[in-house]
Amino acid sequence: EQSVSFKNCMKSSAGAATSIETIALTSSSSQYEQALQSFEQNPRWVNSSSASTSPTTPLVILTPLSASQIQAAILCTKKLGMQIRVRSGGHDYEGLSFLSYSKAPFVMLDLNKLRSIDINLADETAWVQAGATLGELYYKISKASALHGFPAGLCPSIGLGGHISGGGFGTMLRKFGTAADNVVDATIIDANGTILDRKSMGEDLFWAIRGGGGTSFGVVLSWKIKLVRVPPVVTAFNVQRTVAEGATKLILKWQTIADKLPEDLFIRVVAQNTGANSATVQASFNSFFLGGIDRLMPIMKQSFPELGLQAKDCTEMTWIQSALFFGGYSKDDALEALLDRVTTFKSSFKAKSDYVTKPIPEAGLEGIWKLLLKEDVLALLIMDPYGGRMSEIPESEIAFPHRKGNLYNIQYMVKWDVNTAEASSRHVRWMTSLYSYMTPYVSNSPRAAYVNYRDLDIGTNKPDNTSFAEASVWGVKYFKANFIRLSQIKKKVDPRNFFRNEQSIPLFS
Ligand code: FDA
């Protein structure tokens, strides 16, 4: 049995000194299901496909306690012809960190025990291990300094391993760019089991792991990140308007200003139906400002008077309170809420993404509202403005390519609680129709997409061998012109394509 061979191989590896039984689970173990599902966000996969196309789960779940155990696991899986998947926070939208659509047996590395965070205020950096979450990082930063932060995503349980590998953005992207833009060093274990840092991996590989998506090049062990300075007071507001209250006109105006506002100001729009039998679409203008209300009000009066924002709509708070607020908590909740890794609320969902380069006209928006109202479950669009720092960084600076020329990113999402095969296919079909409707309004050639909002419907690798040309169908959507360089680097650092999944970077050919 392959899991026995794997464990035997691990036992004989000098580096894996700990008893293998304490770090490895197989499907016969009573803790296996719990370990597999604890960080899972999206139970949709269980029912979404027929038996022949449904994903397989790991033969072994390995929770390494040290880098040497990962090195041993890479060498053992390679020797036994097995594959490997890596899970940091488990938030992959298609479950690629713990599921596989190829029939090859695989070991899942669960990095949740490798999550140390070492903050160095003297040079305003931190070394963070890949298994740490955004919430843990934000919490640790706030304990060390009230005047520092880090520009990354909103959901505190996201893992740093996957998030930074794909870019990673949140409320401070207009001021500081993506999380990946703020990485200054990293350690990674390659397909030979060698640990490399920025110097030994070289600038090509260091470029590729900042935005090129997880798992194509190796197992990221840690990132050295640059902390950013935040003011003692930041401000948040959330103003809601239904279509009947003029939301459409407000979004028309928002599209013309959101990417041009001062970099300190981020206003996103969440447009959604209001759940089952929804009669209306509601837009939330959801904003974060690096400063106090006094400075925010004149900017809003000048740039977006139509919103009618008043000081009483705004709440001042510290940066770390804003992490709670945007993470779905109340700003006055205990900071320890940020440390919660396990998602208690799970619903099935399907998401897709687009980039908008010219404002969507009124008729276009009205068509979106009609489609949202056709769904009988929660369906929404999250529109995140770009511009600012995002427009200053060249597309080829790191592997994450979505820069100047983008007004905003859209994430489409539909969520449902009754997880049946029928519900899955119905809601996924609805999403496909929305995506098709959006074609004339969004970027084209390529129709760009954000790799951290992973979407297997835009194309996948074949289980064994996918050519560069075939993979370009989805690759250029995620990485634009950087896809070529990514696949050239892949060929150089992993010529046997050991690190692969349904959307890993193929070898250049
Ligand atoms: P997970 O562990 O599932 O990994 C994701 C991918 O990276 C997988 O392919 C995995 O194999 C690979 N990987 C993971 N660790 C690795 C490592 N150490 N080395 C190499 N490869 C590794 N995004 C965003 O930019 N802003 C946001 O605000 C949000 N908000 C958000 C909310 C919620 C509820 C979800 C579910 C997701 C988001 N995201 C997001 C998307 C998120 O950034 C994306 O899913 C990340 O890839 C998640 O990283 P994890 O480590 O959690 O996932």
XYZ file of C-alpha atoms and ligand atoms in Angstrom:
562
model
C 0.000 0.000 0.000
C 1.398 3.352 -1.022
C 0.627 5.137 2.247
C 2.645 2.476 4.110
C 5.539 2.859 1.664
C 5.373 6.617 2.143
C 5.484 6.327 5.923
C 8.364 3.842 5.720
C 10.281 6.177 3.457
C 9.663 9.064 5.873
C 10.863 6.930 8.802
C 14.124 6.213 7.061
C 14.758 9.900 6.240
C 17.305 11.443 8.514
C 15.435 14.751 8.623
C 12.074 13.365 9.692
C 13.046 12.369 13.191
C 9.624 12.764 14.849
C 7.573 9.629 14.905
C 5.756 9.668 11.591
C 2.537 8.383 13.174
C 2.120 11.666 15.059
C 2.275 13.824 11.939
C 0.640 11.614 9.292
C -3.045 10.725 8.927
C -4.542 8.269 6.461
C -8.225 7.835 5.627
C -8.512 5.012 8.177
C -7.670 7.454 10.976
C -10.546 8.863 12.998
C -9.040 12.373 12.767
C -8.625 12.343 8.991
C -11.992 13.858 8.025
C -11.689 16.575 10.639
C -8.166 17.458 9.475
C -9.333 17.570 5.877
C -12.386 19.712 6.445
C -11.444 22.000 9.312
C -10.205 24.862 7.125
C -12.350 24.103 4.131
C -14.416 27.044 2.933
C -16.544 25.571 0.244
C -18.257 22.168 0.494
C -19.521 22.505 -3.098
C -17.041 19.965 -4.502
C -18.585 17.041 -2.693
C -21.657 17.187 -4.867
C -20.668 19.106 -7.901
C -19.580 16.287 -10.152
C -20.329 12.751 -11.150
C -18.266 9.978 -9.559
C -15.922 9.776 -12.535
C -14.997 13.462 -12.387
C -15.276 14.093 -8.662
C -12.073 15.093 -6.898
C -9.945 12.720 -4.876
C -8.757 13.395 -1.337
C -5.216 12.900 0.017
C -3.817 9.441 0.633
C -1.885 10.958 3.510
C -2.325 14.252 5.356
C 1.056 15.236 6.707
C 1.350 18.064 9.213
C 5.079 18.847 9.254
C 6.635 20.388 12.330
C 9.861 21.353 10.602
C 11.289 22.194 7.199
C 13.243 18.942 7.195
C 10.010 16.957 7.301
C 8.820 18.809 4.195
C 12.121 18.085 2.492
C 11.735 14.389 3.330
C 8.116 14.395 2.128
C 9.108 15.888 -1.229
C 11.834 13.304 -1.752
C 9.607 10.394 -0.638
C 6.614 11.353 -2.780
C 8.908 11.830 -5.760
C 10.520 8.452 -5.238
C 7.143 6.708 -4.958
C 5.628 8.478 -7.970
C 3.098 10.321 -5.828
C 2.035 13.950 -6.067
C 1.944 16.649 -3.449
C -0.520 19.376 -2.506
C 0.203 22.186 -0.065
C -2.324 23.801 2.240
C -1.594 26.938 4.244
C -5.000 28.469 5.056
C -7.142 26.205 2.843
C -9.077 29.091 1.242
C -8.502 28.034 -2.354
C -11.840 28.650 -4.129
C -11.614 25.326 -5.955
C -10.029 23.356 -3.115
C -6.783 22.721 -4.997
C -4.780 22.703 -1.770
C -6.425 19.490 -0.598
C -8.303 17.950 -3.531
C -7.140 16.641 -6.864
C -8.953 15.949 -10.110
C -6.144 13.688 -11.311
C -6.342 10.084 -10.207
C -2.704 10.093 -8.999
C -2.373 9.451 -5.254
C -1.105 12.449 -3.341
C 0.170 13.632 0.019
C -1.248 16.867 1.387
C 1.158 18.996 3.376
C -0.824 20.892 5.979
C 1.367 23.805 7.058
C -0.784 24.944 9.964
C 1.923 24.111 12.504
C 4.488 26.235 10.673
C 3.175 29.662 11.546
C 5.747 31.624 13.475
C 5.776 35.403 13.031
C 8.907 37.382 13.949
C 8.541 41.126 13.810
C 11.582 43.348 13.564
C 10.544 46.938 14.177
C 14.111 48.202 13.823
C 14.012 47.600 10.076
C 10.192 47.502 9.802
C 10.049 43.948 8.477
C 8.757 40.577 9.625
C 9.572 36.959 8.790
C 6.302 35.038 8.639
C 5.895 31.345 8.044
C 3.528 30.275 5.275
C 1.077 28.524 7.607
C 0.319 31.716 9.545
C -2.942 33.497 8.754
C -3.567 37.139 7.915
C -5.386 37.528 11.240
C -2.411 36.162 13.169
C -0.112 38.522 11.304
C -2.307 41.592 11.859
C -2.672 40.685 15.540
C 1.077 40.243 16.046
C 1.868 43.510 14.266
C -0.605 45.384 16.469
C 0.964 43.926 19.607
C 4.364 45.194 18.483
C 3.342 48.626 17.163
C 0.285 50.836 16.896
C 1.758 52.575 13.867
C 2.428 49.666 11.532
C 0.265 47.421 9.405
C 0.407 45.176 6.351
C -1.547 45.554 3.099
C -3.283 42.227 2.446
C -6.738 40.654 2.291
C -9.794 41.121 4.477
C -10.650 37.638 5.719
C -8.481 36.899 8.793
C -8.386 33.106 8.328
C -6.662 33.285 4.916
C -3.225 31.625 4.889
C -0.125 33.599 3.948
C 1.205 30.720 1.826
C -1.515 30.845 -0.809
C -2.502 34.497 -0.450
C 0.874 36.110 -1.108
C 1.719 33.541 -3.810
C -1.272 34.859 -5.766
C -0.870 38.596 -5.030
C -3.244 39.391 -2.161
C -5.111 42.647 -1.795
C -7.332 44.489 0.639
C -8.256 47.933 1.855
C -4.744 49.402 1.520
C -3.977 48.285 -2.054
C -4.380 51.780 -3.514
C -1.749 53.087 -1.117
C 0.716 50.188 -0.882
C -0.109 47.698 -3.667
C -0.607 43.982 -3.100
C 0.822 41.837 -0.309
C 3.228 40.341 -2.856
C 4.517 43.846 -3.692
C 5.657 44.113 -0.088
C 7.743 40.931 0.064
C 11.509 41.451 0.288
C 12.759 37.883 0.793
C 11.365 34.357 1.030
C 12.379 30.780 1.678
C 11.129 27.948 -0.520
C 11.819 24.225 -0.804
C 12.253 23.180 -4.427
C 11.617 19.858 -6.177
C 15.069 18.593 -5.128
C 14.205 19.199 -1.494
C 16.654 22.111 -1.272
C 15.850 25.126 0.896
C 16.484 28.363 -0.961
C 16.312 31.993 0.058
C 16.134 35.035 -2.217
C 19.855 34.982 -2.849
C 20.133 31.277 -3.586
C 16.875 31.001 -5.547
C 17.806 33.965 -7.742
C 15.686 36.866 -8.957
C 13.717 34.829 -11.528
C 12.199 32.427 -9.027
C 11.758 35.195 -6.466
C 9.834 37.132 -9.137
C 7.645 34.109 -9.983
C 6.480 33.313 -6.454
C 5.203 36.858 -5.965
C 1.877 36.550 -7.755
C 2.458 33.514 -9.975
C 0.006 31.419 -7.940
C 0.714 28.719 -5.344
C 2.394 25.341 -5.842
C 3.986 25.618 -9.273
C 7.540 26.120 -8.095
C 7.926 24.593 -4.656
C 6.712 24.827 -1.094
C 7.021 28.357 0.262
C 8.235 28.116 3.848
C 8.283 31.762 4.807
C 8.096 35.324 3.553
C 10.032 38.344 4.708
C 7.594 41.207 4.431
C 7.941 44.947 4.644
C 5.606 46.461 7.216
C 3.911 49.698 6.231
C 3.245 52.763 8.359
C -0.344 53.490 9.287
C -1.729 56.543 11.104
C -3.069 56.230 14.682
C -6.611 56.854 13.429
C -8.285 55.428 10.337
C -11.926 55.820 9.291
C -14.488 53.389 7.921
C -17.976 53.880 6.518
C -20.604 51.706 4.954
C -23.387 53.550 3.136
C -26.165 51.466 1.618
C -28.533 52.418 -1.184
C -31.042 50.319 -3.059
C -31.636 50.709 -6.765
C -34.858 52.565 -5.907
C -32.764 54.968 -3.825
C -30.483 55.742 -6.746
C -27.738 53.097 -6.431
C -27.273 52.813 -10.194
C -26.485 56.516 -10.692
C -24.142 56.421 -7.694
C -22.221 53.489 -9.180
C -22.008 55.314 -12.513
C -20.306 58.193 -10.704
C -18.206 55.867 -8.535
C -16.772 54.233 -11.657
C -15.377 57.573 -12.800
C -13.683 58.508 -9.521
C -12.836 55.406 -7.450
C -9.453 54.751 -9.085
C -8.512 58.466 -9.080
C -9.205 59.342 -5.442
C -6.274 60.068 -3.109
C -4.391 56.830 -2.343
C -5.444 57.020 1.304
C -9.051 56.443 0.308
C -10.501 53.100 -0.757
C -14.218 52.873 -1.559
C -15.464 49.534 -2.771
C -18.969 48.635 -3.841
C -20.740 45.439 -2.921
C -23.897 45.034 -5.023
C -26.168 42.177 -4.061
C -29.659 40.816 -4.119
C -31.028 40.527 -0.648
C -31.343 36.714 -0.532
C -34.356 34.503 -1.216
C -37.226 36.213 -3.116
C -35.246 39.398 -3.193
C -37.164 42.261 -4.735
C -34.323 44.692 -4.983
C -30.602 45.105 -5.439
C -28.686 46.945 -2.791
C -25.278 48.589 -3.171
C -22.988 49.092 -0.171
C -20.323 51.762 -0.507
C -17.828 50.268 1.846
C -14.841 52.433 2.620
C -11.512 52.593 4.426
C -9.539 55.819 4.845
C -6.024 56.246 6.230
C -6.835 59.257 8.386
C -9.567 60.875 10.490
C -13.079 62.064 9.637
C -11.968 65.709 9.445
C -9.700 65.011 6.516
C -12.076 62.550 4.848
C -15.186 64.765 4.683
C -13.787 67.477 2.373
C -12.423 64.823 -0.005
C -15.839 63.160 -0.176
C -17.637 66.491 -0.621
C -15.412 67.372 -3.508
C -15.159 63.997 -5.249
C -18.383 62.206 -4.496
C -20.997 64.657 -3.146
C -23.784 62.517 -4.674
C -23.271 59.905 -1.946
C -24.322 62.475 0.658
C -21.848 61.137 3.201
C -22.120 62.688 6.636
C -19.696 62.585 9.543
C -22.193 60.483 11.485
C -21.932 57.730 8.848
C -18.212 57.408 9.600
C -16.409 55.607 12.415
C -12.881 56.367 13.520
C -10.828 53.449 14.769
C -7.305 52.089 14.919
C -5.869 50.144 11.995
C -6.134 46.860 13.877
C -9.778 47.585 14.694
C -10.320 48.085 10.989
C -8.935 44.573 10.455
C -11.695 43.304 12.750
C -14.304 45.507 11.080
C -13.465 44.435 7.523
C -12.991 40.845 8.681
C -16.665 40.660 9.602
C -16.380 41.458 13.317
C -17.273 44.538 15.255
C -14.414 46.977 15.783
C -14.824 46.603 19.548
C -14.583 42.807 19.569
C -11.573 41.270 21.294
C -8.542 41.284 19.012
C -8.162 37.563 19.700
C -11.043 36.987 17.262
C -8.424 37.560 14.561
C -6.647 34.382 15.681
C -9.555 32.091 14.860
C -8.424 29.858 11.996
C -11.446 27.657 11.733
C -14.436 28.800 9.763
C -17.624 27.993 11.574
C -19.899 29.349 8.864
C -19.543 27.416 5.651
C -21.686 27.663 2.597
C -21.181 26.347 -0.879
C -20.205 28.989 -3.381
C -19.002 29.610 -6.880
C -16.953 32.686 -7.713
C -15.412 34.229 -10.801
C -13.558 37.463 -11.455
C -13.079 40.187 -14.046
C -11.247 43.463 -14.522
C -13.042 46.599 -15.722
C -11.110 49.102 -17.822
C -13.926 51.447 -18.894
C -17.068 52.380 -17.005
C -20.026 50.051 -17.482
C -22.950 52.058 -18.932
C -26.263 52.399 -17.136
C -28.028 49.820 -19.306
C -25.230 47.363 -18.564
C -25.643 47.809 -14.813
C -29.402 47.414 -15.079
C -28.921 44.095 -16.856
C -26.700 42.923 -13.978
C -29.406 43.829 -11.473
C -31.944 41.780 -13.449
C -29.668 38.762 -13.308
C -29.021 39.179 -9.578
C -32.769 39.186 -8.984
C -33.165 35.939 -10.902
C -31.141 34.080 -8.233
C -33.058 32.812 -5.205
C -29.956 32.730 -2.983
C -27.395 35.373 -2.069
C -25.621 36.602 -5.196
C -23.223 39.517 -5.241
C -20.559 41.524 -7.008
C -17.642 42.942 -5.045
C -16.008 45.796 -6.938
C -12.557 46.732 -5.617
C -11.076 49.958 -6.999
C -7.492 49.983 -8.311
C -5.439 53.037 -9.308
C -3.038 54.781 -6.945
C 0.031 52.655 -6.185
C -1.400 49.841 -8.333
C -1.033 52.044 -11.416
C 2.547 53.009 -10.603
C 3.965 49.483 -10.423
C 4.839 48.102 -13.890
C 2.987 44.951 -15.022
C 6.249 43.030 -15.200
C 7.608 44.082 -11.794
C 6.420 40.862 -10.134
C 4.331 37.996 -11.515
C 1.012 39.620 -10.417
C 0.144 41.635 -13.566
C -3.060 43.639 -13.061
C -1.965 47.276 -12.913
C -2.474 50.546 -14.801
C -5.581 50.788 -16.915
C -7.803 48.839 -14.548
C -10.565 50.854 -12.934
C -11.587 48.013 -10.667
C -11.678 44.291 -10.082
C -15.007 42.487 -9.860
C -15.525 39.343 -7.894
C -18.833 37.599 -8.603
C -20.107 35.229 -5.985
C -23.186 33.074 -5.467
C -23.682 31.230 -2.162
C -26.099 28.515 -1.163
C -26.666 26.404 1.922
C -28.473 23.349 0.639
C -25.545 21.459 -0.790
C -27.061 19.110 -3.349
C -25.813 18.258 -6.826
C -28.924 19.874 -8.291
C -28.337 23.134 -6.377
C -24.676 23.198 -7.360
C -25.327 22.823 -11.032
C -28.182 25.338 -10.996
C -26.171 28.055 -9.266
C -23.029 27.393 -11.280
C -25.169 27.682 -14.431
C -26.467 31.023 -13.209
C -22.892 32.193 -12.639
C -21.948 31.119 -16.156
C -24.790 33.185 -17.577
C -23.725 36.256 -15.585
C -20.128 35.833 -16.779
C -21.309 35.560 -20.337
C -23.527 38.641 -19.951
C -20.514 40.633 -18.695
C -18.380 39.953 -21.799
C -18.835 43.342 -23.530
C -18.259 45.304 -20.326
C -14.970 43.913 -19.053
C -11.356 43.536 -20.165
C -10.692 41.431 -23.243
C -7.658 40.000 -25.075
C -7.110 38.642 -22.532
C -10.239 38.707 -20.416
C -8.240 39.087 -17.213
C -8.921 37.202 -13.980
C -7.362 37.138 -10.507
C -5.647 33.864 -9.632
C -6.534 34.109 -5.941
C -10.201 33.950 -6.989
C -9.444 30.598 -8.552
C -11.879 29.465 -11.225
C -11.407 26.103 -12.924
C -14.070 26.929 -15.517
C -11.657 29.171 -17.419
C -9.514 26.128 -18.257
C -7.353 23.478 -16.635
C -4.269 21.403 -17.281
C -4.669 17.813 -18.361
C -3.691 15.379 -15.599
C -0.362 14.446 -17.138
C 0.943 16.671 -19.799
C -0.355 20.058 -20.852
C 1.390 22.157 -23.452
C 2.181 25.778 -22.897
C -0.170 26.668 -25.762
C -3.089 24.758 -24.224
C -2.537 26.268 -20.811
C -2.324 29.760 -22.284
C -6.126 29.764 -22.539
C -6.380 30.318 -18.796
C -2.763 31.321 -18.083
C -2.879 34.677 -19.865
C -6.127 35.533 -18.103
C -4.419 35.232 -14.738
C -0.933 36.436 -15.654
C -1.199 38.361 -18.956
C 2.226 38.726 -20.627
C 3.944 37.406 -17.470
C 2.649 33.920 -18.279
C 5.508 33.333 -20.733
C 8.193 34.230 -18.217
C 6.455 32.162 -15.548
C 6.546 29.083 -17.736
C 10.176 29.700 -18.722
C 11.082 29.883 -15.027
C 9.023 26.754 -14.357
C 11.024 24.889 -16.997
C 14.255 25.966 -15.375
C 13.418 25.252 -11.711
C 11.052 22.255 -11.980
C 11.832 20.643 -15.366
C 10.056 17.390 -14.440
C 6.894 19.214 -13.440
C 6.823 17.694 -9.972
C 4.780 20.547 -8.491
C 1.619 20.464 -10.506
C -2.102 20.809 -10.200
C -5.089 21.666 -12.378
C -3.860 25.232 -12.862
C -0.123 25.059 -12.192
C 2.239 26.827 -14.565
C 3.201 24.463 -17.418
C 6.740 24.035 -18.782
C 7.568 26.464 -21.569
C 7.580 24.845 -24.990
P -4.755 27.406 0.347
O -4.007 26.777 1.454
O -6.005 26.730 -0.114
O -3.775 27.661 -0.858
C -4.148 28.296 -2.074
C -3.233 27.811 -3.201
O -1.872 28.105 -2.892
C -3.295 26.306 -3.402
O -3.059 26.009 -4.763
C -2.158 25.808 -2.556
O -1.669 24.542 -2.946
C -1.114 26.903 -2.734
N -0.270 27.052 -1.533
C -0.708 27.221 -0.260
N 0.335 27.341 0.561
C 1.455 27.232 -0.184
C 2.846 27.256 0.120
N 3.268 27.420 1.356
N 3.728 27.092 -0.895
C 3.294 26.918 -2.157
N 1.994 26.886 -2.506
C 1.071 27.041 -1.531
N -8.066 37.366 -1.646
C -7.669 38.654 -1.648
O -6.728 39.015 -2.361
N -8.289 39.564 -0.840
C -9.305 39.236 -0.013
O -9.813 40.084 0.716
C -9.756 37.870 -0.008
N -10.805 37.483 0.783
C -11.161 36.145 0.832
C -12.196 35.731 1.698
C -12.561 34.380 1.754
C -13.663 33.955 2.691
C -11.885 33.426 0.941
C -12.268 31.960 0.983
C -10.867 33.846 0.094
C -10.496 35.189 0.009
N -9.467 35.622 -0.841
C -9.094 36.946 -0.843
C -8.792 34.676 -1.721
C -7.493 34.157 -1.100
O -6.495 35.150 -1.221
C -7.016 32.896 -1.834
O -7.992 31.903 -1.719
C -5.664 32.427 -1.310
O -5.016 31.662 -2.305
C -5.825 31.613 -0.048
O -4.607 31.232 0.504
P -4.609 30.049 1.580
O -3.219 29.768 1.982
O -5.626 30.317 2.620
O -5.232 28.863 0.717
